[in-house]
Short mmCIF file of C-alpha atoms in Angstrom, two decimals:
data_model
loop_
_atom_site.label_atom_id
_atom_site.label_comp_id
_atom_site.label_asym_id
_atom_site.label_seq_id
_atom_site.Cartn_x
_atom_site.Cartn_y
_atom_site.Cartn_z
CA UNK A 1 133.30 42.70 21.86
CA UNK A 2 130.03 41.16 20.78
CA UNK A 3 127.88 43.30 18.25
CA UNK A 4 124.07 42.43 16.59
CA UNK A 5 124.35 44.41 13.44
CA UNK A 6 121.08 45.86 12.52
CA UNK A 7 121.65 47.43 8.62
CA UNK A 8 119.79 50.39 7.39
CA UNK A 9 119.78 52.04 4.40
CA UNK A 10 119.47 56.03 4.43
CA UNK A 11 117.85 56.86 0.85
CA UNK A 12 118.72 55.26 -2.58
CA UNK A 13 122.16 55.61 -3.26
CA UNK A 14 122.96 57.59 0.11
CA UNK A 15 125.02 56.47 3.09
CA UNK A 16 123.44 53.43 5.18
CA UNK A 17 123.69 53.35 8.99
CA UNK A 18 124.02 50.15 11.29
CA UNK A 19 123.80 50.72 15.41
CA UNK A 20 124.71 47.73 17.75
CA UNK A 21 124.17 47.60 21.26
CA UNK A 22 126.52 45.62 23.89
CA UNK A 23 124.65 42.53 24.94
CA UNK A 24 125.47 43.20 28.12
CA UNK A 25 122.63 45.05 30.47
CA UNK A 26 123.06 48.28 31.41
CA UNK A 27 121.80 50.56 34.33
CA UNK A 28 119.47 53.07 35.20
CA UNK A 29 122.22 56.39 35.00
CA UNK A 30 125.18 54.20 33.41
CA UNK A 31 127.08 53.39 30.52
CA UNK A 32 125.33 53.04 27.07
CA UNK A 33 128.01 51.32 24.74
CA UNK A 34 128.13 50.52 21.16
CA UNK A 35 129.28 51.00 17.69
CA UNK A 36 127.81 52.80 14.68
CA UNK A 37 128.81 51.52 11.37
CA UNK A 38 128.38 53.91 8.25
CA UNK A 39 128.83 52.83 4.63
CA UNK A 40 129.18 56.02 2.32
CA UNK A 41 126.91 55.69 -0.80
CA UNK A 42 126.97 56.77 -4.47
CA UNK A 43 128.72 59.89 -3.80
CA UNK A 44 131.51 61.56 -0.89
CA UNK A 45 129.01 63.57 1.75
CA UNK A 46 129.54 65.34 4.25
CA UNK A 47 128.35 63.88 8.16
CA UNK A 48 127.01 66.94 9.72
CA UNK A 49 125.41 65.15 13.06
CA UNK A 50 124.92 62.23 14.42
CA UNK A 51 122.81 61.73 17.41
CA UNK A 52 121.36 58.65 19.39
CA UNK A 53 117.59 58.25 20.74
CA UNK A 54 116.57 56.38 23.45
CA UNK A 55 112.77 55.20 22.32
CA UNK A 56 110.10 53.79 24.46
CA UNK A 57 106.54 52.28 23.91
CA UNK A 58 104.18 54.29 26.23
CA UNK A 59 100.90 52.97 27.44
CA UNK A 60 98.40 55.22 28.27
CA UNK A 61 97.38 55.60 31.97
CA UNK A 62 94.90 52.99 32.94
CA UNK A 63 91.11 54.36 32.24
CA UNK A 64 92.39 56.84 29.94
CA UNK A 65 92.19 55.05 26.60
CA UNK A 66 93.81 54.77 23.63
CA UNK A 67 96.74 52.22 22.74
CA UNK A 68 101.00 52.73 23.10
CA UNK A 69 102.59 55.54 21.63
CA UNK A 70 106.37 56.43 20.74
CA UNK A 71 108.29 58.21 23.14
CA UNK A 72 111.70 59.70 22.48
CA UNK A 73 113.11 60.21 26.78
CA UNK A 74 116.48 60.88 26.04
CA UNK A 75 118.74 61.97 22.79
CA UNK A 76 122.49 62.37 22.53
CA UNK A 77 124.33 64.37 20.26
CA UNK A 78 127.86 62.37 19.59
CA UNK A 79 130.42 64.62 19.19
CA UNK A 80 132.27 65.63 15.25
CA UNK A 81 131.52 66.10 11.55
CA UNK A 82 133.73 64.08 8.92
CA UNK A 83 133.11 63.66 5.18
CA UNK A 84 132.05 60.27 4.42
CA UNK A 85 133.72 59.08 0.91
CA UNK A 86 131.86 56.94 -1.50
CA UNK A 87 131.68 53.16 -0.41
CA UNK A 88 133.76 54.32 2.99
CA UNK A 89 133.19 52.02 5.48
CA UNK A 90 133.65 53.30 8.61
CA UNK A 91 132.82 52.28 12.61
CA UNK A 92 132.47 55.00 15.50
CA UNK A 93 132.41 53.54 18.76
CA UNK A 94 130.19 55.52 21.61
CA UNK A 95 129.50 55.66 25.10
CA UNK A 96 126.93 58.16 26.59
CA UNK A 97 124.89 58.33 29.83
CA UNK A 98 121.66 56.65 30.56
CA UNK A 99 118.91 59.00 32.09
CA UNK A 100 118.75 57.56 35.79
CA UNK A 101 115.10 57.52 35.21
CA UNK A 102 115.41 55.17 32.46
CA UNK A 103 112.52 51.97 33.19
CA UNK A 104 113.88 48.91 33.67
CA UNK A 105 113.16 46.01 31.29
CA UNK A 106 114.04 43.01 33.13
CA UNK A 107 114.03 41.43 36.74
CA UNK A 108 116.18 38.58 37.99
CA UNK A 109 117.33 38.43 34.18
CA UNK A 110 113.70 37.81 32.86
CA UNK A 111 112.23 39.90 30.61
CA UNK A 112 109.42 42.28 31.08
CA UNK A 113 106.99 43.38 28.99
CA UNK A 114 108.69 46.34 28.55
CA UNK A 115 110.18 47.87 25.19
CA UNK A 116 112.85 50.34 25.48
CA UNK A 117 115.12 50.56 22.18
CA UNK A 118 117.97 53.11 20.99
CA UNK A 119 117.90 54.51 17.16
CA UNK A 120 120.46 56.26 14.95
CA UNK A 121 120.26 59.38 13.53
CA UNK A 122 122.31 60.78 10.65
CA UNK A 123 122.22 64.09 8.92
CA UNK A 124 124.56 64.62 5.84
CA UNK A 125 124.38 66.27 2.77
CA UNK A 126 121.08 66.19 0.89
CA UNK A 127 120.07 63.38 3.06
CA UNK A 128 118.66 62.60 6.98
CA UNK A 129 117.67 59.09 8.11
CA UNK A 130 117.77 57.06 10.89
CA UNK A 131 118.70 53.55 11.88
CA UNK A 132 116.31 50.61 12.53
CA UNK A 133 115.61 50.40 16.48
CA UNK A 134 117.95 48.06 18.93
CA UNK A 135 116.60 46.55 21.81
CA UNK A 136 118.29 48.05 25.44
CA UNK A 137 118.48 45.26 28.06
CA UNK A 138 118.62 47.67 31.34
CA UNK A 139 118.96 45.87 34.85
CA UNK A 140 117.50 47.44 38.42
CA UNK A 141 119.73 49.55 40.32
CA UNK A 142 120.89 47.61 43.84
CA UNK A 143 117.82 49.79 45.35
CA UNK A 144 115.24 48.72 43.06
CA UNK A 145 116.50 45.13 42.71
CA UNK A 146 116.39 44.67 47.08
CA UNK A 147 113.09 46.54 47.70
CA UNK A 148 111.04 44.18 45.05
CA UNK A 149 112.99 41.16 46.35
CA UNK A 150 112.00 42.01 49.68
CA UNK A 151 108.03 42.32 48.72
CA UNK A 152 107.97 39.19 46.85
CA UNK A 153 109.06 37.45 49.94
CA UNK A 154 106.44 39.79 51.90
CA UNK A 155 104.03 38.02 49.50
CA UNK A 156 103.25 40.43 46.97
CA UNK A 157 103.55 38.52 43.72
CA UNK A 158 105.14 40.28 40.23
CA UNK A 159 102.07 40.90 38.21
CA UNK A 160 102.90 43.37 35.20
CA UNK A 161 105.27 46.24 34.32
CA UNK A 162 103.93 49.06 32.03
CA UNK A 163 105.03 53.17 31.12
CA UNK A 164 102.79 55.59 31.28
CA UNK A 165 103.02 59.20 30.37
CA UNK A 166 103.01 61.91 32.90
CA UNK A 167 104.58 63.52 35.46
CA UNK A 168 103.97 62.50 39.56
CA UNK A 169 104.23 65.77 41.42
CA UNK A 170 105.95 66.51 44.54
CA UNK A 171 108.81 64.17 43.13
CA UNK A 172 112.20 65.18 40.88
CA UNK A 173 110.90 63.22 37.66
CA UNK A 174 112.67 64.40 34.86
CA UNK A 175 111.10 62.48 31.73
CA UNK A 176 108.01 63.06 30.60
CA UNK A 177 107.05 59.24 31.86
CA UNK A 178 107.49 56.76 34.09
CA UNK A 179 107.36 53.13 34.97
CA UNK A 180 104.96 51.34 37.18
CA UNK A 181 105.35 48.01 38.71
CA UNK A 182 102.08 45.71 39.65
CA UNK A 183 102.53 43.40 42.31
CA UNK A 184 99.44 40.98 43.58
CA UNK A 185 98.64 41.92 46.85
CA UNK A 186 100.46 39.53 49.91
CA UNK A 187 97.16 37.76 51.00
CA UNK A 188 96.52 39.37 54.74
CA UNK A 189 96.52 42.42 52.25
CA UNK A 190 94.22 41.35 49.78
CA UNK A 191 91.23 43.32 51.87
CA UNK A 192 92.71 46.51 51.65
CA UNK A 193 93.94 46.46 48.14
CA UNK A 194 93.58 45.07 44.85
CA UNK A 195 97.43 45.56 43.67
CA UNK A 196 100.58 47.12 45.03
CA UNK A 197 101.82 49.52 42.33
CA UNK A 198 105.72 50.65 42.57
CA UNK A 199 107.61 53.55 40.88
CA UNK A 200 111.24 54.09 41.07
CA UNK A 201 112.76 57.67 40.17
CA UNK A 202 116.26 57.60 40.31
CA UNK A 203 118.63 59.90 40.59
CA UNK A 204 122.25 60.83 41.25
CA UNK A 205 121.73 60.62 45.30
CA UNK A 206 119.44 57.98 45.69
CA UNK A 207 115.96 56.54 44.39
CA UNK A 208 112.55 57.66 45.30
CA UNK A 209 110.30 54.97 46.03
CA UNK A 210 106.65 55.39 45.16
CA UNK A 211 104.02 53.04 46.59
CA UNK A 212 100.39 53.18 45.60
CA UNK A 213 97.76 50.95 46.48
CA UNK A 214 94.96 50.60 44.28
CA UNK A 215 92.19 49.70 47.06
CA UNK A 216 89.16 47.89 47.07
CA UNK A 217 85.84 50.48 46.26
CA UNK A 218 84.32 51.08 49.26
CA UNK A 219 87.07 50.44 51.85
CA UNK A 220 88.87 54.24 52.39
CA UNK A 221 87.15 57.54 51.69
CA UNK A 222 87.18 59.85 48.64
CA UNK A 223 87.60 56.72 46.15
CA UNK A 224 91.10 57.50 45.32
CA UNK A 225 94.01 55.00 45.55
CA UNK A 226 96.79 54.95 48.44
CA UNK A 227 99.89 56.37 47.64
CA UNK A 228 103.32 57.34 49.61
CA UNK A 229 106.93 58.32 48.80
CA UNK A 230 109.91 57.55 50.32
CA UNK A 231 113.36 58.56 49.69
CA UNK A 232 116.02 55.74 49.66
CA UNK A 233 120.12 56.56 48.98
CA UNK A 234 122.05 54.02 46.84
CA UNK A 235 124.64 52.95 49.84
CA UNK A 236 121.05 51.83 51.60
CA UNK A 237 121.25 48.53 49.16
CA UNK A 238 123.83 47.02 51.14
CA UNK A 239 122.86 48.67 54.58
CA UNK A 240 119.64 47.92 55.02
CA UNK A 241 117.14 45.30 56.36
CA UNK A 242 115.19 45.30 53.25
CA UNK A 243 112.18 42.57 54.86
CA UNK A 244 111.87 45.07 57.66
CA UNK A 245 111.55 48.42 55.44
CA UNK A 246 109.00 46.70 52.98
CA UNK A 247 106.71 45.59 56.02
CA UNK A 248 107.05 49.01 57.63
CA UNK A 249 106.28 51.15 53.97
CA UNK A 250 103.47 48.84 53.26
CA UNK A 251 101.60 49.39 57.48
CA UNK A 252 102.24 52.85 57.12
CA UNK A 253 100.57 53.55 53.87
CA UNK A 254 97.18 51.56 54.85
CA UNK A 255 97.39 53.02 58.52
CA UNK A 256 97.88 56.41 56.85
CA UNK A 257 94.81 56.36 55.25
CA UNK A 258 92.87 55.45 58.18
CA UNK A 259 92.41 51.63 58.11
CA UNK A 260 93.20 50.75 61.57
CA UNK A 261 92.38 46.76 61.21
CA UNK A 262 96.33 46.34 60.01
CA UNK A 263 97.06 42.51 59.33
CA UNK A 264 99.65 40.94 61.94
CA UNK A 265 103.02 41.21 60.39
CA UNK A 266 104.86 38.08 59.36
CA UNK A 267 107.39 35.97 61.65
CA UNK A 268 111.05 36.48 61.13
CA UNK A 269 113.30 34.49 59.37
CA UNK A 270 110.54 33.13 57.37
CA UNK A 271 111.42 32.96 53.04
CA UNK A 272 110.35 31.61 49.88
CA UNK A 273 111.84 32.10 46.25
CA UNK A 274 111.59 34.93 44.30
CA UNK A 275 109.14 35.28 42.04
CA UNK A 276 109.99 36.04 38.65
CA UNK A 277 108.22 38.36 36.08
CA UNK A 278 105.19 36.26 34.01
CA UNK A 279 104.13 34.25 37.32
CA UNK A 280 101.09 36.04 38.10
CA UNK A 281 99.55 36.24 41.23
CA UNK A 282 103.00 34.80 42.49
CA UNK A 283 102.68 32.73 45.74
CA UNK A 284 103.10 34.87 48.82
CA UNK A 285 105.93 34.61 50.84
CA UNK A 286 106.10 36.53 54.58
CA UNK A 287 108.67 38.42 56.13
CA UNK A 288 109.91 39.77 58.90
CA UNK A 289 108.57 42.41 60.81
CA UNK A 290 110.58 45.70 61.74
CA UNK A 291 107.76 46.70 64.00
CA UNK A 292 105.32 49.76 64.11
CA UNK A 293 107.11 53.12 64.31
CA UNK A 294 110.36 52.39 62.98
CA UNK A 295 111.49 55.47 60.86
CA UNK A 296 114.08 55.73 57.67
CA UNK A 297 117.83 55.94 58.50
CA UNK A 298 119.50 59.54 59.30
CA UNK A 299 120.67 59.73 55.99
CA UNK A 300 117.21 59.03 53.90
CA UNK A 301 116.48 62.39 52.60
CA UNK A 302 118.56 64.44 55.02
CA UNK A 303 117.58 68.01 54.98
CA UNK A 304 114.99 67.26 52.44
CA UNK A 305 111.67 68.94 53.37
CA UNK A 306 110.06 65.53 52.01
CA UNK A 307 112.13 63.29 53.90
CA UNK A 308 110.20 60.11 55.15
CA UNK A 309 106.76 59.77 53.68
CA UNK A 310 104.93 62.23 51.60
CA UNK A 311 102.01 62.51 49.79
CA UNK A 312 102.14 62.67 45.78
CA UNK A 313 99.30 62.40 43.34
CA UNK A 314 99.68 61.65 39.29
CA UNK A 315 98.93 64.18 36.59
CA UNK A 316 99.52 64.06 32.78
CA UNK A 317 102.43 65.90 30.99
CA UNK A 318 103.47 64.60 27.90
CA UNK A 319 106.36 67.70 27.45
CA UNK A 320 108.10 66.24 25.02
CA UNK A 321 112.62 65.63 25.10
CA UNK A 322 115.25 67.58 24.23
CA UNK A 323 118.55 67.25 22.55
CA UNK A 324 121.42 66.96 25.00
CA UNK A 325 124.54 67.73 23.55
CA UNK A 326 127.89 66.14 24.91
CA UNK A 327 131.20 67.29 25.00
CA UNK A 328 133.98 65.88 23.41
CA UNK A 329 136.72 66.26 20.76
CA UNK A 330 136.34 64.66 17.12
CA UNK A 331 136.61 61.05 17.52
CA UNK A 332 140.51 59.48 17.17
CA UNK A 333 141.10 56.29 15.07
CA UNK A 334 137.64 55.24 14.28
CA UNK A 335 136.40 56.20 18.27
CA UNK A 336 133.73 58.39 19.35
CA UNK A 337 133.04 59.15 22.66
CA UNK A 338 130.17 61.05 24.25
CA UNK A 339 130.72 63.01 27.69
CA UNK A 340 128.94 61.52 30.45
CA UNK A 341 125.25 63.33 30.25
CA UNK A 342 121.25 63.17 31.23
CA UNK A 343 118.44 62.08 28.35
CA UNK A 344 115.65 64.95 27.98
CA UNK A 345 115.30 66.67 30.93
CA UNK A 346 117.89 65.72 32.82
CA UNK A 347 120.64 67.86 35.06
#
């Protein structure tokens, strides 16, 4: 086991508090492992709580103004109380739940411009404090990971990653934000839209899929961008002919909104490499066609009133997380475990 020990004092001549992350990635809805390491200070206290954060850096929506804020998306309460004697050292291993919405902050093991951290918080006797912030490393989900493979071969080139506050309606987000994806539009698409935005919104079943286009002024009526949802389950990442279900998403959104000059989908078999986040404007790559009218797999959103495409539109929230308390008994020879759980919001 592999720690990166990042030291911080509580208070002069209190306990200090150290959180370490595994270096290893972790997943939208899985594992987060680590260790906290406490040194007692001047004098024995007693540990009344100690809870984890998981912190991002919010943007704010584009047009909107202002600069990143501080989001808290998710706490954990770790289970126990102790007293901590003067100069005790002692290490408390966890393991809690991810949100499944948590944003992803790299693709194809490059880094996005995307900061997501975890934070310590102890309260003890006379004295509160937290712990400096840890990076989180957090991979795509299967889903997430073929879909955006499957556009960059389509042509549409990674172009940025941001989180915004909010809440997309008609969808089951849970925290108060979410993460959107730019991709360059594929070039036989570069008259009906400037960029291809994608949101993921995972959950225990499956992943919603959010597409937006933001379009060209001038080109569709009412001035507002293009946006559909489609509802994906997690077996689909091994199932399905992910060329075929990017071609057919992206038709049916600009055909949905009444542009009826659709480019000629791409040959089959054809491929190129994956682009990889910081190549702007990556070069396009087709793909193959799954033809018009195809429709998701029986089991995409069975009995869900939204199954298929739907129509969603983006509105602010900014309701802020709760705690979410685990279950567990006091921790046994140095080991804490929190119950699997959600962040704020979650079921």
């Amino acid at each position: 086991m592999v720690f990166t020990k990042v030291p911080a004092p509580l208070g002069r001549g209190g306990p200090s508090l150290d959180t370490t992350l595994m270096p290893k990635a972790a997943l939208p809805g899985g594992s987060l492992t680590g260790q906290l390491q406490l040194l007692g200070g001047n004098a024995d206290c007693d540990i009344d709580r100690l809870t984890l954060e998981l912190v991002a850096q919010v943007g704010a929506a584009p047009g909107a103004g202002g600069s990143a804020s501080e989001a808290v998306c998710a706490r954990f309460t770790l289970p126990g109380s102790f007293r901590l004697g003067r100069r005790e050292q002692r290490s408390l291993l966890f393991d809690v739940r991810l949100p499944w919405e948590t944003p992803v902050t790299e693709l194809s093991g490059a880094a996005l411009d995307v900061t997501l951290d975890v934070r310590a918080e102890l309260t003890a006797t006379g004295t509160r404090g937290r712990s400096d912030l840890v990076p989180l490393r957090v991979a795509p989900l299967p889903v997430q990971d073929s879909l955006l493979a499957a556009l960059d071969r389509l042509g549409f080139g990674f172009r940025s990653a941001r989180l915004e506050h909010g809440l997309i309606h008609g969808t089951s987000q849970r925290l108060p934000l979410y993460q959107v994806i730019g991709l360059a539009p594929a070039p036989r698409y570069a008259a009906v839209m400037r960029e291809l935005q994608v949101t993921f919104l995972a959950n225990p079943g499956g992943v919603e899929v959010i597409l937006e286009a933001d379009k060209p002024d001038g080109l569709f009526a009412h001035g507002h961008g293009l946006l559909n949802r489609h509802l994906v389950s997690h077996g689909d990442a091994d199932r399905r002919d992910w060329d075929a279900t990017a071609e057919v998403w992206v038709r049916q959104m600009v055909a949905s909104h009444g542009h009826h000059s659709l480019p000629a989908p791409s040959g089959p078999g054809a491929t190129r490499r994956r682009a990889r986040p910081g190549r702007q404007g990556a070069e396009p790559a087709p793909s193959t066609d799954h033809g018009p009218g195809s429709v998701p797999p029986a089991d995409e959103g069975a009995g869900d009133p939204l199954r298929g495409v739907a129509s969603a539109k983006r509105a602010p929230l900014g309701e802020p997380a709760t705690d979410v308390p685990h279950d567990g008994s006091p921790a046994q020879r140095g080991a804490m475990t929190a119950a699997p759980g959600e962040g704020a919001g979650q079921a």
